[in-house]
XYZ file of C-alpha atoms in Angstrom:
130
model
C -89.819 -85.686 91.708
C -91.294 -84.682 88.573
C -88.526 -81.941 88.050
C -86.143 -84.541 88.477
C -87.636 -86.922 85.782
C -87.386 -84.129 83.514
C -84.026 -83.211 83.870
C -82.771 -86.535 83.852
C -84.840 -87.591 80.077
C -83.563 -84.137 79.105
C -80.090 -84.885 79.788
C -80.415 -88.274 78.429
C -81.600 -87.071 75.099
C -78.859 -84.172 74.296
C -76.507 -87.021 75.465
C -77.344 -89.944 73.296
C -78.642 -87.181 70.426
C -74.958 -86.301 69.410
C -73.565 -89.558 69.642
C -72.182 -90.647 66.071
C -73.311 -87.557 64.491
C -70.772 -85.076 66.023
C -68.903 -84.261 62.446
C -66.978 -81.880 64.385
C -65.532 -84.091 66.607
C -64.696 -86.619 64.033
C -62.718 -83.912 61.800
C -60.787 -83.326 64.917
C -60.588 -86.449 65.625
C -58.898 -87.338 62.355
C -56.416 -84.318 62.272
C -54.960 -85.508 65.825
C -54.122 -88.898 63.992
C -52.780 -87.670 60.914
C -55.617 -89.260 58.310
C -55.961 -87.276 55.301
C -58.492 -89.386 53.813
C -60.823 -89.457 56.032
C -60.507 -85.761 56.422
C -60.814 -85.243 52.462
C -63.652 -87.516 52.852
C -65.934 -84.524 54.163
C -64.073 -81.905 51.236
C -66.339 -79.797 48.780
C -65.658 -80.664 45.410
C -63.812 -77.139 45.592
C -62.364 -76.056 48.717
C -60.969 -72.393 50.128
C -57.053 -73.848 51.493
C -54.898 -71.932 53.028
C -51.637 -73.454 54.933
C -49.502 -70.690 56.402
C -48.791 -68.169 53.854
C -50.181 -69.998 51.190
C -53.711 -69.471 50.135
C -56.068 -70.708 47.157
C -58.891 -72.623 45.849
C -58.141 -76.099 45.166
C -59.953 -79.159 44.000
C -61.058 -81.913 46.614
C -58.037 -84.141 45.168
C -55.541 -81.118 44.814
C -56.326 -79.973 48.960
C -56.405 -83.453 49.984
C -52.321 -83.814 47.828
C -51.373 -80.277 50.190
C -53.283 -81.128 53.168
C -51.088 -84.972 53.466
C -47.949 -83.010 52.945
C -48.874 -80.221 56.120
C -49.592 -83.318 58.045
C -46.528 -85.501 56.965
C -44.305 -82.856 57.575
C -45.889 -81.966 60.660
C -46.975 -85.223 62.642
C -50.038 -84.597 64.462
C -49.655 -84.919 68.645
C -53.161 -83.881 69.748
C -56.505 -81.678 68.401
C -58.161 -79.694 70.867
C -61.192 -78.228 70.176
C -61.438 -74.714 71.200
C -64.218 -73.405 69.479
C -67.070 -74.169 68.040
C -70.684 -72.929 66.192
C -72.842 -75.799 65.149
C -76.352 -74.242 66.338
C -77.339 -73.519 62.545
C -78.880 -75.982 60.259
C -77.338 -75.412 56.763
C -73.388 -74.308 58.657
C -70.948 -75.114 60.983
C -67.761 -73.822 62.099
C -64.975 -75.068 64.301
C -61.530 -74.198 65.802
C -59.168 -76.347 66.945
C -55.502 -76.335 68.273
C -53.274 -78.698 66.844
C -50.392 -79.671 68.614
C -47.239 -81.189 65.887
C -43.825 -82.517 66.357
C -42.761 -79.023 64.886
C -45.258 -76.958 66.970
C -48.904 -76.085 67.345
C -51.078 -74.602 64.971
C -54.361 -73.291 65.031
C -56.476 -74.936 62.394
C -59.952 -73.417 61.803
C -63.075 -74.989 58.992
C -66.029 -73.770 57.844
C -68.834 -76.642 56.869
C -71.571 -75.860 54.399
C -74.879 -78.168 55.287
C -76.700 -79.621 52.088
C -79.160 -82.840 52.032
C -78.169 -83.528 55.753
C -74.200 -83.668 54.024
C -71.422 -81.550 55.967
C -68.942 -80.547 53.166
C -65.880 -78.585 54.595
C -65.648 -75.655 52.094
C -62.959 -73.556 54.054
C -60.048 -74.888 55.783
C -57.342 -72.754 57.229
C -53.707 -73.549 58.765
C -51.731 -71.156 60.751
C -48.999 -70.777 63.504
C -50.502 -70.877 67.024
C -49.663 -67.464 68.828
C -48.234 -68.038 72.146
């Protein structure tokens, strides 16, 4: 019976421990509906872009003018995330597949950790392989 207490407090806590706090999720969460802003929200004050073939470091205002016109041009369907490395304190990483009107893309982003603020410092764009 004791075991079962356990498990069950256990399971409680990892549940209700990510709830609200899962930054990962809620970058996902706002590529599948298109929101820019709340995506540039979580942007370095300099960011590593790259969309497709194109690849540079941009401002937070300059990636958040590029990123709007990827998603404008390519309305978001769904966000699927496939991968995922959040077990370090100070960085986080995530992968997910991005399904558009014009086809699905693999979008991956690298989060630096400061003062318990996740800052997406890499974000990268590119055609899903089949």
């Amino acid at each position: 019976m004791k075991v079962f207490f356990i498990k069950a407090l256990l399971l409680c806590f990892f549940t209700f421990s990510n709830v609200g706090g899962d930054i990962i999720e809620e970058i996902s969460s706002s590529f599948q509906s298109g929101n820019t802003k709340e995506i540039s929200e979580h942007f370095a004050s300099t960011i590593n872009l790259s969309i497709l073939n194109d690849s540079n470091v941009y401002s937070k205002v300059q990636a958040e003018i590029i990123l709007n016109s990827f998603l404008n041009a390519h309305e978001p369907r769904s966000a699927k995330i496939i991968h995922r490395l959040n077990n370090s304190t100070s960085y986080k990483h995530a992968v997910i597949e991005l399904a558009t009107n014009k086809g699905n893309f693999r979008v991956s982003y690298s989060l630096r950790v400061d003062s318990n603020k996740a800052q997406i410092v890499e974000l990268r764009i590119e055609k899903a392989v089949d």
